[in-house]
Coordinates of C-alpha atoms in Angstrom, one line a residue:
Chain A
M1186 CA 7.6 -76.7 158.0
L1187 CA 4.4 -74.7 158.2
I1188 CA 5.7 -72.6 161.0
V1189 CA 8.9 -71.9 158.9
L1190 CA 6.8 -70.7 155.9
V1191 CA 4.5 -68.6 158.1
T1192 CA 7.5 -67.0 159.9
G1193 CA 9.0 -66.3 156.5
L1194 CA 5.8 -64.7 155.3
A1195 CA 5.6 -62.5 158.4
I1196 CA 9.2 -61.4 158.3
G1197 CA 8.8 -60.9 154.5
S1198 CA 5.8 -58.7 155.2
L1199 CA 8.0 -56.5 157.4
Y1200 CA 10.6 -56.3 154.6
A1201 CA 7.8 -55.4 152.2
M1202 CA 6.6 -52.7 154.5
M1203 CA 10.1 -51.3 154.6
G1204 CA 10.0 -51.4 150.8
L1205 CA 6.7 -49.4 150.8
V1206 CA 8.3 -46.8 153.2
Y1207 CA 11.2 -46.5 150.9
N1208 CA 8.8 -46.0 148.0
V1209 CA 6.9 -43.2 149.7
M1210 CA 10.0 -41.3 150.4
Y1211 CA 11.5 -42.0 147.0
S1212 CA 8.4 -40.8 145.2
T1213 CA 8.8 -37.2 146.2
S1214 CA 12.5 -36.8 146.8
K1215 CA 14.3 -39.5 144.8
V1216 CA 16.2 -40.3 148.0
L1217 CA 16.7 -43.8 149.4
S1218 CA 16.9 -43.0 153.0
M1219 CA 19.2 -45.0 155.3
T1220 CA 16.8 -44.2 158.1
T1221 CA 14.0 -46.5 156.8
G1222 CA 14.7 -49.5 159.0
H1223 CA 15.2 -47.3 162.0
L1224 CA 11.6 -46.1 161.7
A1225 CA 10.5 -49.6 162.4
M1226 CA 13.0 -49.8 165.3
L1227 CA 11.5 -46.6 166.8
G1228 CA 8.0 -48.0 166.4
A1229 CA 8.9 -51.2 168.2
V1230 CA 10.9 -49.6 171.0
F1231 CA 8.5 -46.8 171.7
G1232 CA 5.5 -49.2 171.4
A1233 CA 7.2 -51.4 174.0
W1234 CA 7.8 -48.4 176.2
F1235 CA 4.3 -47.0 175.9
M1236 CA 2.5 -50.2 176.4
G1237 CA 4.9 -52.3 178.4
G1238 CA 6.6 -49.6 180.4
L1239 CA 3.9 -47.0 180.9
G1240 CA 1.0 -49.5 180.7
W1241 CA -0.9 -47.6 178.0
P1242 CA -3.7 -49.4 176.1
I1243 CA -3.3 -50.1 172.4
W1244 CA -5.6 -47.4 171.2
L1245 CA -3.2 -44.9 172.8
G1246 CA 0.0 -46.7 172.3
L1247 CA -0.3 -47.3 168.6
P1248 CA -1.1 -43.6 167.6
A1249 CA 1.7 -42.5 170.0
A1250 CA 4.2 -44.8 168.4
A1251 CA 3.1 -43.6 165.0
A1252 CA 3.5 -40.0 166.1
V1253 CA 7.0 -40.7 167.2
G1254 CA 7.8 -42.2 163.8
A1255 CA 6.1 -39.2 162.0
A1256 CA 8.1 -36.7 164.1
F1257 CA 11.3 -38.5 163.3
G1258 CA 10.3 -38.6 159.6
L1259 CA 9.8 -34.8 159.7
L1260 CA 13.1 -34.4 161.5
T1261 CA 14.9 -36.4 158.8
D1262 CA 13.5 -34.2 156.1
V1263 CA 14.3 -31.0 157.9
V1264 CA 17.8 -32.0 159.0
A1265 CA 19.1 -34.4 156.3
I1266 CA 17.1 -33.9 153.1
R1267 CA 16.0 -30.3 152.7
R1268 CA 19.3 -28.6 152.6
V1269 CA 21.2 -31.4 151.0
I1270 CA 18.8 -32.1 148.1
T1271 CA 19.2 -28.6 146.6
R1272 CA 22.9 -29.1 146.2
S1273 CA 24.6 -30.8 143.3
N1274 CA 23.9 -34.5 142.6
E1275 CA 26.8 -35.6 144.7
H1276 CA 24.7 -38.1 146.6
L1277 CA 25.3 -36.2 149.8
W1278 CA 21.8 -37.4 150.9
L1279 CA 23.3 -40.9 151.4
L1280 CA 25.8 -39.5 153.9
S1281 CA 23.4 -37.2 155.7
T1282 CA 20.7 -39.9 156.1
L1283 CA 23.4 -42.3 157.2
A1284 CA 24.5 -39.8 159.9
V1285 CA 20.9 -39.4 161.1
A1286 CA 20.4 -43.1 161.2
T1287 CA 23.5 -43.7 163.2
M1288 CA 22.6 -41.0 165.6
V1289 CA 19.1 -42.3 166.3
Q1290 CA 20.3 -45.8 166.7
Q1291 CA 22.9 -44.8 169.2
A1292 CA 20.6 -42.4 171.0
V1293 CA 18.0 -45.2 171.4
G1294 CA 20.8 -47.6 172.5
L1295 CA 22.0 -45.3 175.2
W1296 CA 18.5 -44.6 176.5
W1297 CA 16.7 -47.9 176.0
G1298 CA 19.7 -50.2 176.6
T1299 CA 21.4 -52.6 174.2
E1300 CA 19.5 -55.7 175.1
P1301 CA 16.4 -56.8 173.2
R1302 CA 13.3 -56.5 175.3
P1303 CA 10.0 -58.3 174.8
F1304 CA 7.1 -56.6 173.2
P1305 CA 3.7 -56.8 174.8
R1306 CA 0.9 -58.8 173.1
L1307 CA -1.5 -56.5 171.1
V1308 CA -4.7 -58.5 170.6
P1309 CA -6.2 -60.8 173.3
Q1310 CA -5.5 -64.2 171.8
D1311 CA -4.2 -67.4 173.2
P1312 CA -0.8 -68.6 171.8
A1313 CA -1.9 -70.4 168.7
G1314 CA 1.2 -71.7 166.9
A1315 CA 1.2 -70.7 163.2
L1316 CA -2.0 -68.8 163.6
D1317 CA -0.6 -66.6 166.4
Q1318 CA -1.0 -62.9 166.2
K1319 CA 2.7 -62.2 165.8
Y1320 CA 2.5 -63.9 162.4
W1321 CA -0.9 -62.7 161.0
L1322 CA -0.6 -59.1 162.2
P1323 CA 2.2 -58.1 159.9
I1324 CA 0.8 -60.1 157.0
V1325 CA -2.6 -58.4 157.3
L1326 CA -1.0 -55.0 157.9
V1327 CA 1.2 -55.1 154.8
L1328 CA -1.9 -55.9 152.6
L1329 CA -3.8 -53.0 154.2
M1330 CA -0.8 -50.7 153.8
A1331 CA -0.3 -51.6 150.1
A1332 CA -4.0 -51.3 149.3
G1333 CA -4.2 -48.0 151.3
L1334 CA -1.3 -46.5 149.5
G1335 CA -2.7 -47.6 146.1
L1336 CA -6.0 -45.9 147.0
F1337 CA -4.2 -42.9 148.3
Y1338 CA -2.2 -42.5 145.1
R1339 CA -5.2 -43.0 142.8
K1340 CA -8.1 -41.4 144.5
T1341 CA -6.9 -38.5 146.6
M1342 CA -5.7 -35.1 145.4
F1343 CA -2.6 -35.4 147.7
G1344 CA -1.7 -38.8 146.3
K1345 CA -1.9 -37.5 142.8
V1346 CA 0.4 -34.7 143.8
F1347 CA 2.8 -37.4 145.0
V1348 CA 2.6 -39.2 141.7
A1349 CA 3.2 -35.9 139.8
M1350 CA 6.3 -35.2 141.9
S1351 CA 7.6 -38.6 141.3
E1352 CA 7.2 -38.2 137.6
D1353 CA 8.9 -34.8 137.4
A1354 CA 9.4 -32.7 140.5
F1355 CA 10.4 -29.7 138.4
A1356 CA 7.3 -29.7 136.3
A1357 CA 5.2 -30.2 139.4
R1358 CA 6.8 -27.1 140.9
A1359 CA 6.1 -25.2 137.8
R1360 CA 2.4 -26.1 138.1
G1361 CA 2.2 -24.5 141.5
I1362 CA 2.8 -27.5 143.8
A1363 CA 4.7 -26.6 147.0
T1364 CA 7.2 -29.3 146.5
N1365 CA 9.0 -28.7 149.8
R1366 CA 5.8 -29.1 151.7
V1367 CA 4.7 -32.2 149.8
R1368 CA 8.1 -33.8 150.4
A1369 CA 7.9 -33.0 154.1
M1370 CA 4.4 -34.5 154.1
S1371 CA 5.7 -37.7 152.4
Y1372 CA 8.4 -38.0 155.1
V1373 CA 5.8 -37.7 157.8
I1374 CA 3.6 -40.3 156.2
S1375 CA 6.5 -42.7 155.7
G1376 CA 7.6 -42.2 159.3
A1377 CA 4.2 -43.1 160.6
L1378 CA 3.9 -46.1 158.3
G1379 CA 7.4 -47.3 159.3
A1380 CA 6.6 -47.0 163.0
V1381 CA 3.3 -48.8 162.7
A1382 CA 5.1 -51.6 160.8
G1383 CA 7.7 -51.9 163.6
F1384 CA 4.8 -51.8 166.1
A1385 CA 3.0 -54.6 164.5
T1386 CA 6.1 -56.8 164.1
G1387 CA 7.4 -56.0 167.6
Q1388 CA 6.6 -59.5 168.9
L1389 CA 8.8 -61.0 166.1
T1390 CA 11.8 -58.5 166.2
Y1391 CA 11.5 -57.5 169.9
A1392 CA 12.2 -54.0 171.0
F1393 CA 15.8 -53.9 170.0
F1394 CA 17.9 -50.9 169.1
A1395 CA 20.2 -52.5 166.5
V1396 CA 17.5 -54.0 164.3
G1397 CA 17.3 -50.9 162.1
T1398 CA 20.4 -51.4 160.0
L1399 CA 19.3 -54.9 159.1
L1400 CA 15.8 -53.8 158.2
T1401 CA 17.3 -50.9 156.1
L1402 CA 19.3 -53.5 154.2
N1403 CA 16.7 -56.2 153.8
G1404 CA 13.9 -53.7 152.9
F1405 CA 16.2 -52.4 150.2
V1406 CA 17.0 -55.9 149.0
A1407 CA 13.2 -56.6 148.8
L1408 CA 12.7 -53.4 146.9
A1409 CA 15.6 -53.9 144.5
V1410 CA 14.4 -57.4 143.7
G1411 CA 10.8 -56.3 143.2
G1412 CA 11.6 -53.0 141.4
L1413 CA 12.3 -49.6 142.7
G1414 CA 9.2 -47.4 143.0
S1415 CA 6.7 -50.3 142.6
N1416 CA 4.6 -51.2 145.6
M1417 CA 3.7 -54.5 144.0
G1418 CA 7.4 -55.2 143.6
A1419 CA 8.0 -54.4 147.3
L1420 CA 5.3 -56.9 148.3
V1421 CA 6.6 -59.7 146.0
G1422 CA 10.2 -59.0 146.8
G1423 CA 9.6 -58.8 150.5
W1424 CA 7.7 -62.1 150.6
A1425 CA 10.2 -63.9 148.4
L1426 CA 13.1 -62.7 150.5
G1427 CA 11.4 -63.6 153.8
I1428 CA 10.4 -67.1 152.7
I1429 CA 13.6 -67.9 150.9
S1430 CA 15.8 -66.8 153.8
M1431 CA 13.6 -68.6 156.4
V1432 CA 13.5 -71.8 154.4
A1433 CA 17.2 -71.7 153.7
S1434 CA 18.1 -71.0 157.3
H1435 CA 15.9 -73.9 158.3
Y1436 CA 18.0 -76.2 156.3
F1437 CA 21.5 -74.6 156.6
G1438 CA 21.2 -72.9 160.0
G1439 CA 20.3 -69.4 161.0
E1440 CA 23.8 -67.9 160.7
Y1441 CA 23.6 -67.4 157.0
Q1442 CA 20.5 -65.2 156.6
Q1443 CA 22.4 -62.1 155.4
T1444 CA 24.5 -64.1 153.0
I1445 CA 21.4 -65.6 151.5
A1446 CA 19.7 -62.2 151.3
I1447 CA 22.6 -60.6 149.5
G1448 CA 23.0 -63.6 147.2
L1449 CA 19.4 -63.2 146.2
L1450 CA 20.0 -59.5 145.5
M1451 CA 23.0 -60.1 143.3
L1452 CA 21.2 -62.9 141.4
A1453 CA 18.2 -60.7 140.8
L1454 CA 20.3 -57.7 139.7
L1455 CA 22.2 -59.9 137.3
V1456 CA 19.1 -61.4 135.7
R1457 CA 16.9 -58.3 135.8
P1458 CA 18.7 -55.1 136.9
Q1459 CA 15.5 -53.0 137.1
G1460 CA 13.7 -55.5 139.3
I1461 CA 10.7 -57.6 138.6
F1462 CA 8.1 -54.8 138.4
G1463 CA 10.5 -52.0 137.7
T1464 CA 10.8 -49.9 134.6
R1465 CA 14.1 -49.6 132.8
Q1466 CA 15.9 -46.4 133.6
V1467 CA 17.2 -44.2 130.9
R1468 CA 20.9 -43.9 130.6
A1469 CA 22.2 -40.9 132.6
V1470 CA 24.1 -38.8 130.1
Chain B
M614 CA 49.9 -31.2 147.0
T615 CA 50.8 -30.0 143.5
A616 CA 51.9 -32.2 140.8
S617 CA 54.4 -29.7 139.4
S618 CA 57.0 -29.9 142.1
P619 CA 57.2 -32.9 144.5
W620 CA 59.8 -31.0 146.6
R621 CA 57.5 -28.1 147.5
G622 CA 56.7 -28.3 151.2
A623 CA 59.2 -31.1 151.7
L624 CA 60.6 -29.5 154.9
P625 CA 57.4 -29.7 157.0
R626 CA 56.8 -33.2 155.7
L627 CA 60.3 -34.3 156.7
A628 CA 59.9 -32.7 160.1
G629 CA 56.6 -34.5 160.5
G630 CA 58.1 -37.8 159.5
L631 CA 61.0 -37.4 161.8
A632 CA 58.7 -36.5 164.7
L633 CA 56.7 -39.7 164.0
I634 CA 59.9 -41.8 163.9
L635 CA 61.2 -40.4 167.2
L636 CA 57.8 -40.7 168.9
P637 CA 58.6 -43.9 170.9
L638 CA 61.7 -42.3 172.4
V639 CA 59.7 -39.3 173.6
V640 CA 56.5 -41.0 174.8
S641 CA 57.0 -42.8 178.0
N642 CA 53.3 -43.8 178.5
Q643 CA 52.9 -47.3 177.0
Y644 CA 49.2 -46.6 176.5
H645 CA 49.8 -43.6 174.3
L646 CA 52.3 -45.6 172.2
H647 CA 49.6 -48.3 171.8
L648 CA 47.2 -45.6 170.7
A649 CA 49.8 -44.3 168.2
S650 CA 50.2 -47.8 166.8
L651 CA 46.4 -48.2 166.5
I652 CA 46.2 -44.9 164.6
G653 CA 48.9 -46.2 162.3
A654 CA 47.2 -49.5 161.7
F655 CA 43.9 -47.8 161.0
W656 CA 45.6 -45.3 158.7
I657 CA 47.0 -48.1 156.6
L658 CA 43.4 -49.1 155.9
V659 CA 42.1 -45.6 155.6
A660 CA 44.8 -44.6 153.1
G661 CA 43.6 -47.4 150.8
L662 CA 40.0 -46.6 151.4
N663 CA 40.7 -43.0 150.7
L664 CA 41.4 -43.8 147.1
V665 CA 38.1 -45.5 146.9
V666 CA 35.9 -43.0 148.8
G667 CA 37.8 -39.8 148.6
Y668 CA 39.2 -39.9 145.1
T669 CA 36.9 -42.3 143.2
G670 CA 33.8 -41.3 145.1
Q671 CA 32.6 -44.9 145.6
L672 CA 30.9 -44.9 149.0
S673 CA 32.1 -48.2 150.5
V674 CA 30.8 -48.6 154.0
G675 CA 31.8 -52.2 154.4
H676 CA 35.6 -52.1 154.8
V677 CA 35.4 -53.5 158.2
G678 CA 34.7 -56.9 156.5
L679 CA 38.0 -56.7 154.8
L680 CA 39.7 -55.7 158.0
A681 CA 38.1 -58.7 159.7
I682 CA 39.3 -61.1 157.0
G683 CA 42.8 -59.8 157.3
S684 CA 42.8 -60.1 161.0
Y685 CA 41.4 -63.6 161.0
T686 CA 43.8 -64.7 158.3
F687 CA 46.7 -63.5 160.5
A688 CA 45.3 -65.0 163.7
I689 CA 44.6 -68.4 162.0
L690 CA 47.8 -68.7 159.9
A691 CA 50.3 -67.2 162.3
G692 CA 48.6 -68.2 165.5
K693 CA 47.2 -71.7 164.9
H694 CA 49.5 -72.9 162.2
G695 CA 52.6 -71.0 163.4
W696 CA 53.5 -69.3 160.1
D697 CA 56.1 -66.5 160.1
P698 CA 54.2 -63.3 161.1
I699 CA 55.8 -61.0 158.5
L700 CA 55.0 -63.5 155.7
T701 CA 51.5 -63.9 157.1
T702 CA 51.0 -60.2 156.9
V703 CA 51.8 -60.2 153.3
V704 CA 49.5 -63.2 152.8
A705 CA 46.7 -61.4 154.6
G706 CA 47.1 -58.5 152.2
L707 CA 46.9 -60.9 149.2
V708 CA 43.9 -62.7 150.6
C709 CA 42.0 -59.5 151.2
G710 CA 43.0 -58.2 147.8
L711 CA 41.4 -61.3 146.3
C712 CA 38.3 -60.7 148.5
G713 CA 38.2 -57.1 147.4
F714 CA 38.3 -58.3 143.8
L715 CA 35.5 -60.8 144.3
V716 CA 33.3 -58.2 146.1
G717 CA 34.1 -55.4 143.7
L718 CA 33.5 -57.5 140.6
P719 CA 29.7 -57.5 140.9
S720 CA 29.1 -54.6 143.2
L721 CA 31.2 -51.9 141.5
R722 CA 28.9 -52.2 138.5
L723 CA 26.0 -51.0 140.5
P724 CA 24.8 -47.4 141.0
E725 CA 25.7 -45.4 144.0
F726 CA 23.2 -46.5 146.7
Y727 CA 23.2 -50.1 145.5
F728 CA 27.0 -50.2 145.9
A729 CA 26.8 -48.7 149.4
M730 CA 24.2 -51.4 150.3
S731 CA 26.3 -54.2 148.9
T732 CA 29.3 -53.2 150.8
L733 CA 27.2 -52.8 154.0
A734 CA 25.9 -56.3 153.4
F735 CA 29.4 -57.6 152.9
G736 CA 30.5 -56.2 156.2
L737 CA 27.5 -57.8 158.0
I738 CA 28.1 -61.1 156.2
V739 CA 31.8 -61.4 157.3
T740 CA 30.8 -60.9 160.9
E741 CA 28.0 -63.4 160.5
L742 CA 30.4 -66.0 159.0
A743 CA 33.0 -65.3 161.7
V744 CA 30.3 -66.2 164.3
A745 CA 29.1 -69.2 162.3
R746 CA 32.3 -70.9 161.3
T747 CA 33.3 -71.8 164.9
E748 CA 35.9 -74.4 163.9
L749 CA 37.8 -71.8 161.9
T750 CA 37.4 -68.6 163.8
G751 CA 36.6 -69.7 167.3
G752 CA 33.1 -68.3 166.9
G753 CA 32.0 -65.8 169.5
V754 CA 34.8 -66.7 171.8
G755 CA 37.4 -65.4 169.4
L756 CA 41.1 -66.2 168.7
P757 CA 44.4 -65.1 170.1
A758 CA 46.8 -63.4 167.7
P759 CA 50.5 -63.8 168.1
F760 CA 53.1 -61.0 168.5
F761 CA 55.8 -60.4 166.0
P762 CA 59.1 -62.1 166.8
G763 CA 62.3 -60.5 168.2
P764 CA 62.6 -56.8 168.4
L765 CA 59.5 -56.2 166.4
G766 CA 57.5 -57.7 169.3
T767 CA 58.3 -54.9 171.7
P768 CA 55.9 -51.9 171.7
S769 CA 58.3 -49.5 170.1
G770 CA 59.6 -52.0 167.6
F771 CA 56.0 -52.8 166.6
Y772 CA 55.3 -49.1 166.3
W773 CA 58.2 -48.7 163.9
L774 CA 57.0 -51.6 161.9
I775 CA 53.5 -50.1 161.6
L776 CA 55.1 -46.7 160.8
A777 CA 57.1 -48.2 158.0
A778 CA 54.1 -50.0 156.5
A779 CA 52.0 -46.8 156.9
G780 CA 54.7 -44.7 155.3
L781 CA 55.0 -47.2 152.3
V782 CA 51.2 -47.2 151.8
T783 CA 51.0 -43.4 152.1
W784 CA 53.8 -43.0 149.6
L785 CA 52.0 -45.4 147.2
T786 CA 48.7 -43.6 147.4
W787 CA 50.4 -40.2 147.1
N788 CA 52.1 -41.4 143.9
V789 CA 48.8 -42.7 142.5
T790 CA 47.0 -39.4 143.2
R791 CA 49.7 -37.2 141.8
F792 CA 49.8 -38.7 138.3
M793 CA 47.4 -39.7 135.5
W794 CA 45.7 -42.4 137.5
G795 CA 44.7 -40.0 140.3
R796 CA 43.3 -37.6 137.8
S797 CA 41.2 -40.3 136.1
L798 CA 39.9 -41.4 139.5
V799 CA 38.8 -37.8 140.3
A800 CA 37.2 -37.6 136.9
I801 CA 35.2 -40.8 137.7
R802 CA 34.1 -39.3 141.0
D803 CA 33.0 -36.0 139.4
S804 CA 31.3 -37.4 136.3
P805 CA 31.6 -41.1 135.3
V806 CA 30.0 -40.3 131.9
A807 CA 32.5 -37.6 131.1
A808 CA 35.4 -39.8 132.3
A809 CA 34.3 -42.6 130.1
S810 CA 33.9 -40.3 127.1
V811 CA 37.5 -39.2 127.3
G812 CA 38.7 -42.8 127.4
V813 CA 39.1 -43.5 131.1
P814 CA 38.4 -47.3 131.7
V815 CA 35.8 -46.5 134.4
F816 CA 35.1 -50.0 135.7
R817 CA 38.7 -51.2 135.5
A818 CA 40.0 -48.2 137.3
K819 CA 37.3 -48.6 140.0
L820 CA 38.1 -52.3 140.4
T821 CA 41.9 -51.8 140.6
V822 CA 41.5 -49.1 143.3
F823 CA 39.1 -51.3 145.2
V824 CA 41.5 -54.3 145.1
F825 CA 44.3 -52.1 146.3
S826 CA 42.2 -50.9 149.2
G827 CA 41.5 -54.6 149.9
V828 CA 45.3 -55.3 150.1
T829 CA 45.9 -52.4 152.5
A830 CA 42.9 -53.5 154.6
G831 CA 44.4 -56.9 154.8
V832 CA 47.8 -55.6 156.0
A833 CA 46.0 -53.3 158.4
G834 CA 44.0 -56.2 159.7
A835 CA 47.0 -58.4 160.3
L836 CA 48.8 -55.6 162.2
F837 CA 45.6 -54.7 164.0
S838 CA 45.0 -58.2 165.3
S839 CA 48.6 -58.5 166.5
L840 CA 48.2 -55.1 168.2
Q841 CA 45.0 -56.2 169.9
S842 CA 46.5 -59.7 170.6
Y843 CA 42.9 -61.1 170.8
I844 CA 40.1 -60.8 168.3
T845 CA 36.4 -61.7 168.5
P846 CA 33.6 -61.0 165.9
D847 CA 32.5 -58.2 168.2
T848 CA 35.8 -56.4 167.5
F849 CA 34.6 -55.8 163.9
H850 CA 31.3 -54.2 164.5
F851 CA 29.7 -52.1 161.8
E852 CA 30.4 -48.9 163.7
L853 CA 34.1 -49.4 163.0
S854 CA 33.4 -49.2 159.3
L855 CA 31.5 -46.0 159.9
F856 CA 34.5 -44.7 161.7
F857 CA 36.8 -45.2 158.7
F858 CA 34.3 -43.7 156.4
V859 CA 33.7 -40.7 158.6
S860 CA 37.3 -39.9 159.1
I861 CA 37.7 -39.7 155.3
I862 CA 34.6 -37.5 154.8
I863 CA 35.6 -35.2 157.7
G864 CA 39.2 -34.9 156.6
G865 CA 38.1 -34.0 153.1
R866 CA 37.7 -35.9 150.0
G867 CA 40.5 -35.7 147.4
S868 CA 43.3 -35.1 149.9
I869 CA 45.7 -37.4 151.8
L870 CA 46.6 -35.2 154.8
G871 CA 43.0 -34.5 155.6
P872 CA 41.9 -38.1 156.1
F873 CA 45.1 -38.8 158.1
V874 CA 44.4 -36.0 160.5
G875 CA 40.8 -37.2 160.6
T876 CA 41.9 -40.8 161.5
A877 CA 44.3 -39.6 164.2
V878 CA 41.8 -37.2 165.8
L879 CA 38.9 -39.6 165.7
T880 CA 40.9 -42.5 167.1
A881 CA 42.5 -40.4 169.8
L882 CA 39.6 -38.2 170.9
P883 CA 37.3 -40.8 172.4
E884 CA 40.2 -42.4 174.2
L885 CA 41.5 -39.2 175.7
V886 CA 38.3 -37.4 176.4
A887 CA 36.2 -39.7 178.6
P888 CA 32.7 -38.3 178.0
L889 CA 33.1 -38.8 174.2
A890 CA 33.8 -42.5 174.7
K891 CA 30.3 -43.0 176.2
L892 CA 28.7 -41.3 173.2
G893 CA 31.0 -43.2 170.9
T894 CA 29.3 -43.7 167.6
F895 CA 26.7 -41.1 168.2
F896 CA 29.5 -38.6 168.1
Y897 CA 30.7 -40.0 164.7
G898 CA 27.2 -39.6 163.4
L899 CA 26.9 -36.0 164.6
L900 CA 30.3 -35.1 163.1
L901 CA 29.3 -36.7 159.8
L902 CA 26.1 -34.7 159.8
L903 CA 27.7 -31.4 160.6
V904 CA 30.4 -31.9 158.0
V905 CA 27.9 -32.9 155.3
L906 CA 25.6 -29.9 156.1
L907 CA 28.2 -27.2 156.7
V908 CA 31.4 -28.1 154.8
P909 CA 30.7 -31.0 152.3
E910 CA 34.3 -30.7 151.0
G911 CA 35.7 -31.6 154.4
V912 CA 37.4 -29.8 157.2
G913 CA 40.7 -29.9 155.4
R914 CA 39.3 -27.8 152.7
L915 CA 38.0 -25.3 155.3
V916 CA 41.4 -25.0 156.8
Q917 CA 42.9 -24.3 153.3
R918 CA 40.3 -21.7 152.7
V919 CA 40.9 -19.9 156.1
I920 CA 44.7 -19.9 155.3
A921 CA 44.1 -18.5 151.9
A922 CA 41.9 -15.8 153.4
L923 CA 44.5 -14.9 156.0
R924 CA 47.4 -14.8 153.7
P925 CA 47.5 -11.6 151.6
P926 CA 47.3 -12.5 147.9
V927 CA 50.6 -12.3 146.2
V928 CA 50.4 -10.0 143.2
E929 CA 53.0 -10.9 140.6
H930 CA 54.1 -8.3 138.1
H931 CA 54.4 -9.4 134.6
A932 CA 56.2 -6.7 132.7
I933 CA 55.8 -7.4 129.0
R934 CA 59.1 -6.9 127.2
P935 CA 59.1 -7.8 123.5
D936 CA 62.1 -9.7 122.4
L937 CA 63.0 -7.2 119.7
D938 CA 66.1 -9.1 118.3
R939 CA 64.1 -12.3 117.6
L940 CA 61.2 -10.3 116.2
R941 CA 63.6 -8.5 113.9
A942 CA 65.2 -11.7 112.8
A943 CA 61.8 -13.2 112.1
L944 CA 60.6 -10.3 110.1
R945 CA 63.8 -10.4 108.1
A946 CA 63.4 -14.1 107.4
G947 CA 59.8 -13.4 106.3
A948 CA 60.8 -10.6 104.0
R949 CA 63.5 -12.8 102.4
R950 CA 61.0 -15.5 101.6

């Protein structure tokens, strides 16, 4: 039972990190990108390639995987967001990010192969059951990430610009903020964070090309339950989702994970549409 | 496709329909006929989905789930329990309509991205359950699906059956889009708030259309499984859903011919051009991206625009001739009063 809880917490941490990545992109562009989960997939696949295939040490492999994620984040912004977001509010960004997500998934599938491959161990540690590194790495990382983002938003000039843009991008632009450049920056940051998240959880998810869609979905469920735009909500939602789905699949069998996740989402949206930590949106008239 | 005269452009439509009916007599290659039947089965689903995605603007990316339910209903009832295949096709449509209702009831209330995510999740859940409920669906091994009896079991007979069903569905959707219903759907797509303010029952219209698309998906699923003759959960991968979605977006939202051409081209191209088959879904993603970036209205609209640019504009002369007799009569009547 302990191992079930710890697994749930670790997987939930991955979902929570996906929620944080959603939030970083959402803050500057009001876009929920379908590529979110694929960032983690890239981190895991490239991490496995750099460290397992090419035999690089971790101090080289981790920054390199993060750089791949950051580059893909920038690419997403340039290709799928920049031109689309200036158009009317027809939600074209949903289609363009879906297209980019599909392309990256298939490209990785063609290049890397469609079988999941093992991810190398990151820290020298003997296999230790519930205290193994594949469980505590994501849990520690999500706390670091949430705390780091909190500090970034509150203490740095750049972070305050992010907050300003999330409040009102138009007003921020009027105050002389280069909104296009800030948005690109947020996509780079989110790409790096997503790739690091995938890198740290690689030993749980394996280096598998198709894991992205599931993470996009589950990260979104975590965020919707916790409250869109709230980092605290992403943490709580992610952990709740991870633990509930793990405990439930322990009792009912692992085949029903998605069913449980979406059931949780529907329940949460029925009871509290704006999420636990979300703020109520004004009606769009 | 104007509402004013349904007979405008009837000739090319009749010719196209006749060509489709005569196709099995012309095509000697069995594989090409199978491909044509496959396009027809997919089109039955896409025609229904087109009302949801193209007209109402609800981005449902999970219709593969409904297709799977239709297919399994057919394979289980007609295959395992020996029901009459034609009756089972109708039952599959009804079952999927019910599923569409149950899915649409909560998810259609959600905003755009939430709705897309719920339908995505629905598609994944159905595949998950198809693998899990081994005693019902055969699990990963799959199920055989029976052929239709008698002359309908032959390749050309089955093609004609699919053609008849596709024609019926196309006619239904065409009727919906031409009249008040279609207008209200377009209004919901362009601005739900404005549509609600002029008395369009937004939620009920969305739900009705979604249920209809469920029925067509069920019928398509039944025909699809009989066409494939064997179904496994792997048949209904998420990329298939993307394929339906992309053929509508590429063909052009708010048209019927566009998505039809999109379905036909996207089904046939990877089969006929070998290098594209290897790229597969990557190619769909690339097409979707290009269309969204370059022609968000769809290729159909682009073609219309090119035709309009090539054809010299018709200048009509309106000579204004006052009807002097009536004017005189009116003046006289006014003077008398």
